Short mmCIF file of N, CA and C in Angstrom, two decimals:
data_model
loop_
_atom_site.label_atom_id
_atom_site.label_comp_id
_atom_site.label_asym_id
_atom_site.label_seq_id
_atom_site.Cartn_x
_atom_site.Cartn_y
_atom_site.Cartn_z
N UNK A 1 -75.21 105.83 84.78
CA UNK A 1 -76.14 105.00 85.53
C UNK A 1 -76.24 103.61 84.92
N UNK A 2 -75.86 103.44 83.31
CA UNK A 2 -76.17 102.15 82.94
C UNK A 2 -75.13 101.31 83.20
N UNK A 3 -73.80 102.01 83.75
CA UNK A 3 -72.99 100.94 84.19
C UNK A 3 -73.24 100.73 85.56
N UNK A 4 -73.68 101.03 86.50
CA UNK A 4 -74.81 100.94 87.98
C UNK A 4 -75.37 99.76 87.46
N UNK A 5 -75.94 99.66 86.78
CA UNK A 5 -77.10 98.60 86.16
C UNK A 5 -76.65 97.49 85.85
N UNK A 6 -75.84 97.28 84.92
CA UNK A 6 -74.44 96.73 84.62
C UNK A 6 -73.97 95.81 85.65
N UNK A 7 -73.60 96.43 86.35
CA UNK A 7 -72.39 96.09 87.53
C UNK A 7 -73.55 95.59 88.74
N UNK A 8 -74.89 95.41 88.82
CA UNK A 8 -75.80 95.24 89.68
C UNK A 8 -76.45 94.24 89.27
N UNK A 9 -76.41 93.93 87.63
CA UNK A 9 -76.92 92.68 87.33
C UNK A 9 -75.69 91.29 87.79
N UNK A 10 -74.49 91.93 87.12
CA UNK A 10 -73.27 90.94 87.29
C UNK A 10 -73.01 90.36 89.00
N UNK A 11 -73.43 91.20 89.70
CA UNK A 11 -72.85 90.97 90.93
C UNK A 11 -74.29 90.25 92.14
N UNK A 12 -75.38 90.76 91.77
CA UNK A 12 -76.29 90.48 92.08
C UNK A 12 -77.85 89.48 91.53
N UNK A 13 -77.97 89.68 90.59
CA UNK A 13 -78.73 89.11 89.59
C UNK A 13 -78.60 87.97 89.41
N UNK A 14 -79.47 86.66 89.88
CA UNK A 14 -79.43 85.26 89.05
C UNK A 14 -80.29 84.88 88.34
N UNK A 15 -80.95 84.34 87.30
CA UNK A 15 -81.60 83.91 86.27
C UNK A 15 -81.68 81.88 86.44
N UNK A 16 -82.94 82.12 87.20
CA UNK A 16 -83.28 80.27 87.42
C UNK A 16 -83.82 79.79 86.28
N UNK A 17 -83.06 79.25 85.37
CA UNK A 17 -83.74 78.63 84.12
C UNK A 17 -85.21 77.54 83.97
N UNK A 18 -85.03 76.92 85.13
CA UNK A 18 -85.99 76.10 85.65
C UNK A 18 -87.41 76.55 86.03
N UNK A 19 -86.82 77.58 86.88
CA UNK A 19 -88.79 78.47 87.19
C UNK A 19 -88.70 79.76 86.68
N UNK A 20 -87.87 80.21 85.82
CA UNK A 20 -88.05 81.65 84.87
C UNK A 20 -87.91 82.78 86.10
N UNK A 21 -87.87 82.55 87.05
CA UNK A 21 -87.06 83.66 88.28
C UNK A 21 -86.32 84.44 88.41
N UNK A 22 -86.06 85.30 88.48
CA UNK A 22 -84.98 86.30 89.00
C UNK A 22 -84.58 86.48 90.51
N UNK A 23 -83.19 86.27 90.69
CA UNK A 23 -83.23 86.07 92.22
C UNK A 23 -82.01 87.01 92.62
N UNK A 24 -82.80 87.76 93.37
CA UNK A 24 -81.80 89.40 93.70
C UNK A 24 -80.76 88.89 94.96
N UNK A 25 -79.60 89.15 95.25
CA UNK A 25 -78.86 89.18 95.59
C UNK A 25 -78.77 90.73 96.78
N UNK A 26 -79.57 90.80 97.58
CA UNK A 26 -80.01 91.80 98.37
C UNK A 26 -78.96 92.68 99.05
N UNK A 27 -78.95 94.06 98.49
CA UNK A 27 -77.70 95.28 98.67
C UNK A 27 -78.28 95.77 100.30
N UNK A 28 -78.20 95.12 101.46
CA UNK A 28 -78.66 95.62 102.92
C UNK A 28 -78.06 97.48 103.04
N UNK A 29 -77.00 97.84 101.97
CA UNK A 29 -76.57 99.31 102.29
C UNK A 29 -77.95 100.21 101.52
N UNK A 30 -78.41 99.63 100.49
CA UNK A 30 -79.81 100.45 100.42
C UNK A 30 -80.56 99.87 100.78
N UNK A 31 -81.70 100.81 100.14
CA UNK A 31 -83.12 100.89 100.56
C UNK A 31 -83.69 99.72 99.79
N UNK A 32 -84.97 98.93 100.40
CA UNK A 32 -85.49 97.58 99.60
C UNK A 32 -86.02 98.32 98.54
N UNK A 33 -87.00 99.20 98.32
CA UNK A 33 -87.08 99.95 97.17
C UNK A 33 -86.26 99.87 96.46
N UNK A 34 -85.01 100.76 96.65
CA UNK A 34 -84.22 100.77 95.45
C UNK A 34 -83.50 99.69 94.72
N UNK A 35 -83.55 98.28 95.80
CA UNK A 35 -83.25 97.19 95.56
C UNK A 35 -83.63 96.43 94.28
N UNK A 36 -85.64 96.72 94.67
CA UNK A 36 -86.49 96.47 93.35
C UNK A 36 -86.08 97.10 92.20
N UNK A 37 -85.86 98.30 92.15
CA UNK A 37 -86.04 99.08 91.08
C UNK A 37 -84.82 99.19 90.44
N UNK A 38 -83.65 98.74 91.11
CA UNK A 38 -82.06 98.74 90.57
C UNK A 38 -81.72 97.48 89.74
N UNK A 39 -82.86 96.23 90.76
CA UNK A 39 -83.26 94.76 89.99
C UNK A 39 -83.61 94.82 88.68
N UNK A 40 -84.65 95.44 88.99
CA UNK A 40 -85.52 95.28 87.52
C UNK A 40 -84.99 96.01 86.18
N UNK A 41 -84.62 97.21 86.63
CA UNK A 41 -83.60 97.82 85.63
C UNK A 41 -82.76 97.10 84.94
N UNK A 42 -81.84 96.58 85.98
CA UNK A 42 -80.84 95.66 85.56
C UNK A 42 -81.09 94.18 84.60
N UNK A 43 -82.27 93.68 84.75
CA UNK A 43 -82.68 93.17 83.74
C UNK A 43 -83.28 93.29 82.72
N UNK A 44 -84.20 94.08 82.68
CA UNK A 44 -84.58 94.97 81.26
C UNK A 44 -83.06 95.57 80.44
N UNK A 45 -82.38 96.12 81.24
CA UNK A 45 -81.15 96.41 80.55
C UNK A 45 -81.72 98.03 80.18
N UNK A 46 -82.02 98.54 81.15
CA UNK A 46 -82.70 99.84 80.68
C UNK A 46 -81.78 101.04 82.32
N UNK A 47 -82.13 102.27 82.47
CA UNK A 47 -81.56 102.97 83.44
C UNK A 47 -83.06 102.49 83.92
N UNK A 48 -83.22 102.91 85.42
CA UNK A 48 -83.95 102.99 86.65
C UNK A 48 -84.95 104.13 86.04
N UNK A 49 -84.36 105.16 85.69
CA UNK A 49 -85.15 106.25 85.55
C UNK A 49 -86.40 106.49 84.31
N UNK A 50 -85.82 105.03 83.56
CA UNK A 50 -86.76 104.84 82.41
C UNK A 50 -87.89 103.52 82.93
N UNK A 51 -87.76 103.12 84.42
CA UNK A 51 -88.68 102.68 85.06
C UNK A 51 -90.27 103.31 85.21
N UNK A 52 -91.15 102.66 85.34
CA UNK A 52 -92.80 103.92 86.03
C UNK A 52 -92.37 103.76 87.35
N UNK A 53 -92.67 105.48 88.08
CA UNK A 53 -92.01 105.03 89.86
C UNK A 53 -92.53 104.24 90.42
N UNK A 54 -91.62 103.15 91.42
CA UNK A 54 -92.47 102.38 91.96
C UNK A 54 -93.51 103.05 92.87
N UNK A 55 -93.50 104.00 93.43
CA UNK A 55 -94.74 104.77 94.06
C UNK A 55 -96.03 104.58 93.67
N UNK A 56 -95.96 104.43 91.92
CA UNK A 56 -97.28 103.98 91.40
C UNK A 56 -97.81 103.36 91.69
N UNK A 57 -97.52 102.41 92.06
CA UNK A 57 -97.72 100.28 92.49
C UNK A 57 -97.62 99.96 94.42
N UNK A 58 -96.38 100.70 94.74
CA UNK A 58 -96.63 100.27 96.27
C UNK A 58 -95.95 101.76 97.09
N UNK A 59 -96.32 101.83 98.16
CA UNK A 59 -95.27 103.06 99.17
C UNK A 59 -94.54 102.69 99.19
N UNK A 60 -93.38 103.07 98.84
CA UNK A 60 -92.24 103.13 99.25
C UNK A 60 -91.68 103.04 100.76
N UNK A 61 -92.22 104.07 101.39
CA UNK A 61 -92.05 104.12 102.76
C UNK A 61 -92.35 102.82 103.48
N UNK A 62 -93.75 102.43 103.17
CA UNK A 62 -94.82 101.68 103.91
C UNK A 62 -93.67 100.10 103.30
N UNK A 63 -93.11 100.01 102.63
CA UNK A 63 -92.32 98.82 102.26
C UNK A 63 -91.05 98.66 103.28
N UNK A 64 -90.93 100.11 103.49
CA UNK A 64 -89.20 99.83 104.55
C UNK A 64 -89.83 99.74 105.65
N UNK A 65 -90.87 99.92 106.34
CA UNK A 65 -91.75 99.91 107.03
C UNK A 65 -91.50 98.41 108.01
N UNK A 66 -92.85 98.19 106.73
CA UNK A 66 -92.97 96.60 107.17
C UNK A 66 -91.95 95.79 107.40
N UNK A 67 -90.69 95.69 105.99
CA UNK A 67 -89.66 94.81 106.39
C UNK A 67 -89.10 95.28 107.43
N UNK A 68 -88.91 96.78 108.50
CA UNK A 68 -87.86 96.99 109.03
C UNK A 68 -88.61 96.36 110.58
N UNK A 69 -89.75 96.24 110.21
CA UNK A 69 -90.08 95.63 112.00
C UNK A 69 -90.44 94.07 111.74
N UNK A 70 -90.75 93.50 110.57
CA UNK A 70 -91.23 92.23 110.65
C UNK A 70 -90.35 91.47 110.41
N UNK A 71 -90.61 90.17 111.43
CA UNK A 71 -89.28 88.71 110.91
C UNK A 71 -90.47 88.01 109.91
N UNK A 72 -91.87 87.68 109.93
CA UNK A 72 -92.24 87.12 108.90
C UNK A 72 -93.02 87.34 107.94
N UNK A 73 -92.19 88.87 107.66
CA UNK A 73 -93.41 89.75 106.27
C UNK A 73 -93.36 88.60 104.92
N UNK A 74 -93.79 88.84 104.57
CA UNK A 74 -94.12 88.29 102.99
C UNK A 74 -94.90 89.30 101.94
N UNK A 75 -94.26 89.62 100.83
CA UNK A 75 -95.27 90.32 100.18
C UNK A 75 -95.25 89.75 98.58
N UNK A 76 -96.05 89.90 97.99
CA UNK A 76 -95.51 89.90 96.38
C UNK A 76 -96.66 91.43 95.66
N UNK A 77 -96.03 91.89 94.76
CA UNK A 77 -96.90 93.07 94.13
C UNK A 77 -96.31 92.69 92.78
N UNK A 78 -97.13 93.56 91.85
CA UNK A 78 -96.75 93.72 90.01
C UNK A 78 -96.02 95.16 90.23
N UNK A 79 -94.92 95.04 89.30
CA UNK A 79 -93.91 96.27 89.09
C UNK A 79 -93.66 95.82 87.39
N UNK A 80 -93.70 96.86 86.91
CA UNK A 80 -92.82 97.07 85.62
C UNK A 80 -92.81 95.78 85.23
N UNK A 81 -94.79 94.86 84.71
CA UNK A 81 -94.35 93.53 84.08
C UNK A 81 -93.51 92.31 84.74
N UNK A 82 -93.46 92.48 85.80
CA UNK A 82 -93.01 91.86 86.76
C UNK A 82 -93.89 91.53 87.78
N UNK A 83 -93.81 89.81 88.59
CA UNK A 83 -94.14 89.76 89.82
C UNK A 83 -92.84 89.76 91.16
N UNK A 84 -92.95 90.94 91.67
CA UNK A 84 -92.05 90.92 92.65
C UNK A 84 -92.56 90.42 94.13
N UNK A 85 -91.68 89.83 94.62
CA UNK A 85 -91.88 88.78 96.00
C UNK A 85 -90.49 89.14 96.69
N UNK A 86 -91.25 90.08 98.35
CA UNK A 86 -89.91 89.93 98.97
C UNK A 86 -89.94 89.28 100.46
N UNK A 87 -89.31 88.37 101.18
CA UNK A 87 -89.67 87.99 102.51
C UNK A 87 -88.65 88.95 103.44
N UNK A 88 -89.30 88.60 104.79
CA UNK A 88 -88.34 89.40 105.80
C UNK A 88 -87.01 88.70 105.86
N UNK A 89 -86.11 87.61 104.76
CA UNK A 89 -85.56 87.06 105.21
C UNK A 89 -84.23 87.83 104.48
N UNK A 90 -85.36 88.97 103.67
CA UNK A 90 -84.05 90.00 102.36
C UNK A 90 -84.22 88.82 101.23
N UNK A 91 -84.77 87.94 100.94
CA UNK A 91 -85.15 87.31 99.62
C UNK A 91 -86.11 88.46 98.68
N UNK A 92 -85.06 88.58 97.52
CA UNK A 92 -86.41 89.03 96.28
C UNK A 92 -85.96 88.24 94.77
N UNK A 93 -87.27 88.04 94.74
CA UNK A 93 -87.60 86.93 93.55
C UNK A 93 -88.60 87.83 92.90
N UNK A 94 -87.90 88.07 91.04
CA UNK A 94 -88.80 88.51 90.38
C UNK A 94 -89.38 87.51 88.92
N UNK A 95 -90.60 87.73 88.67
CA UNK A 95 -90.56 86.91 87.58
C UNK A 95 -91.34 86.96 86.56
N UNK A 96 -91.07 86.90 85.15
CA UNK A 96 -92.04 88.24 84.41
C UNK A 96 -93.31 87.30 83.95
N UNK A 97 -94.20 88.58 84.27
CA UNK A 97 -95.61 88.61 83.90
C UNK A 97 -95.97 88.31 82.62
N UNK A 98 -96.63 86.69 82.45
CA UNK A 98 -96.95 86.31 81.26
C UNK A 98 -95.94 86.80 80.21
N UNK A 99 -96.67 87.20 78.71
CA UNK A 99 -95.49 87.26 77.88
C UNK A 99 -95.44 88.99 77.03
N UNK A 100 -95.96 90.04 78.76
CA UNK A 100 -95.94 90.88 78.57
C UNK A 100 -94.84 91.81 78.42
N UNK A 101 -94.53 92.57 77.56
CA UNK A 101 -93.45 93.39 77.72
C UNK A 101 -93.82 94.81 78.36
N UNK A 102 -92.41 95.08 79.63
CA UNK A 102 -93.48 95.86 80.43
C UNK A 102 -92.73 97.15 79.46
N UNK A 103 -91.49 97.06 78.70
CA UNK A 103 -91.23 98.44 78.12
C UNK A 103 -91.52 98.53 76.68
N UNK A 104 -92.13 99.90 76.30
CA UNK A 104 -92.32 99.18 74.44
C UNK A 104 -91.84 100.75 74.05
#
């Protein structure tokens, strides 16, 4: 799985030096969920599974939900020390929470 992670930062993952951003490169063959959670992994440099589920923080469901009928959703939530922001446009921008570490 950590080469999943790996291969998901390299191909997807950008790092805006300017506004401290993370800017996902959106996989439309999955789920936006797993999008987040394959993201964030991939920058911690950790597996997915050593994530807290995102279930904790938002539905899952209620996320494919919204993006799958709305052209102008907008959301942002906290995940794993992170502020995640996704629009209906398949933009996700993550960007870490103060100078918290969300894994210890």
């Amino acid at each position: 799985m950590m080469a999943q992670t790996n291969d998901w930062k390299d191909s997807r993952v950008t790092y805006d030096e300017a506004t401290g951003a993370y800017r996902i490169d959106r996989d439309s063959s999955e789920l936006l969920s797993t999008n987040v959670v394959l993201s964030i992994a991939a920058i911690e440099g950790v597996r997915p599974t050593q994530l807290p589920p995102l279930a904790q923080t938002i539905d899952p469901d209620a996320l494919e939900t919204v993006f799958g009928r709305s052209d102008d959703a907008l959301l942002s939530f906290s995940y794993a020390g992170y502020r995640v922001t996704l629009d209906a446009l398949g933009s996700i921008e993550v960007v870490p929470i103060g100078d918290t570490q969300p894994l210890q």
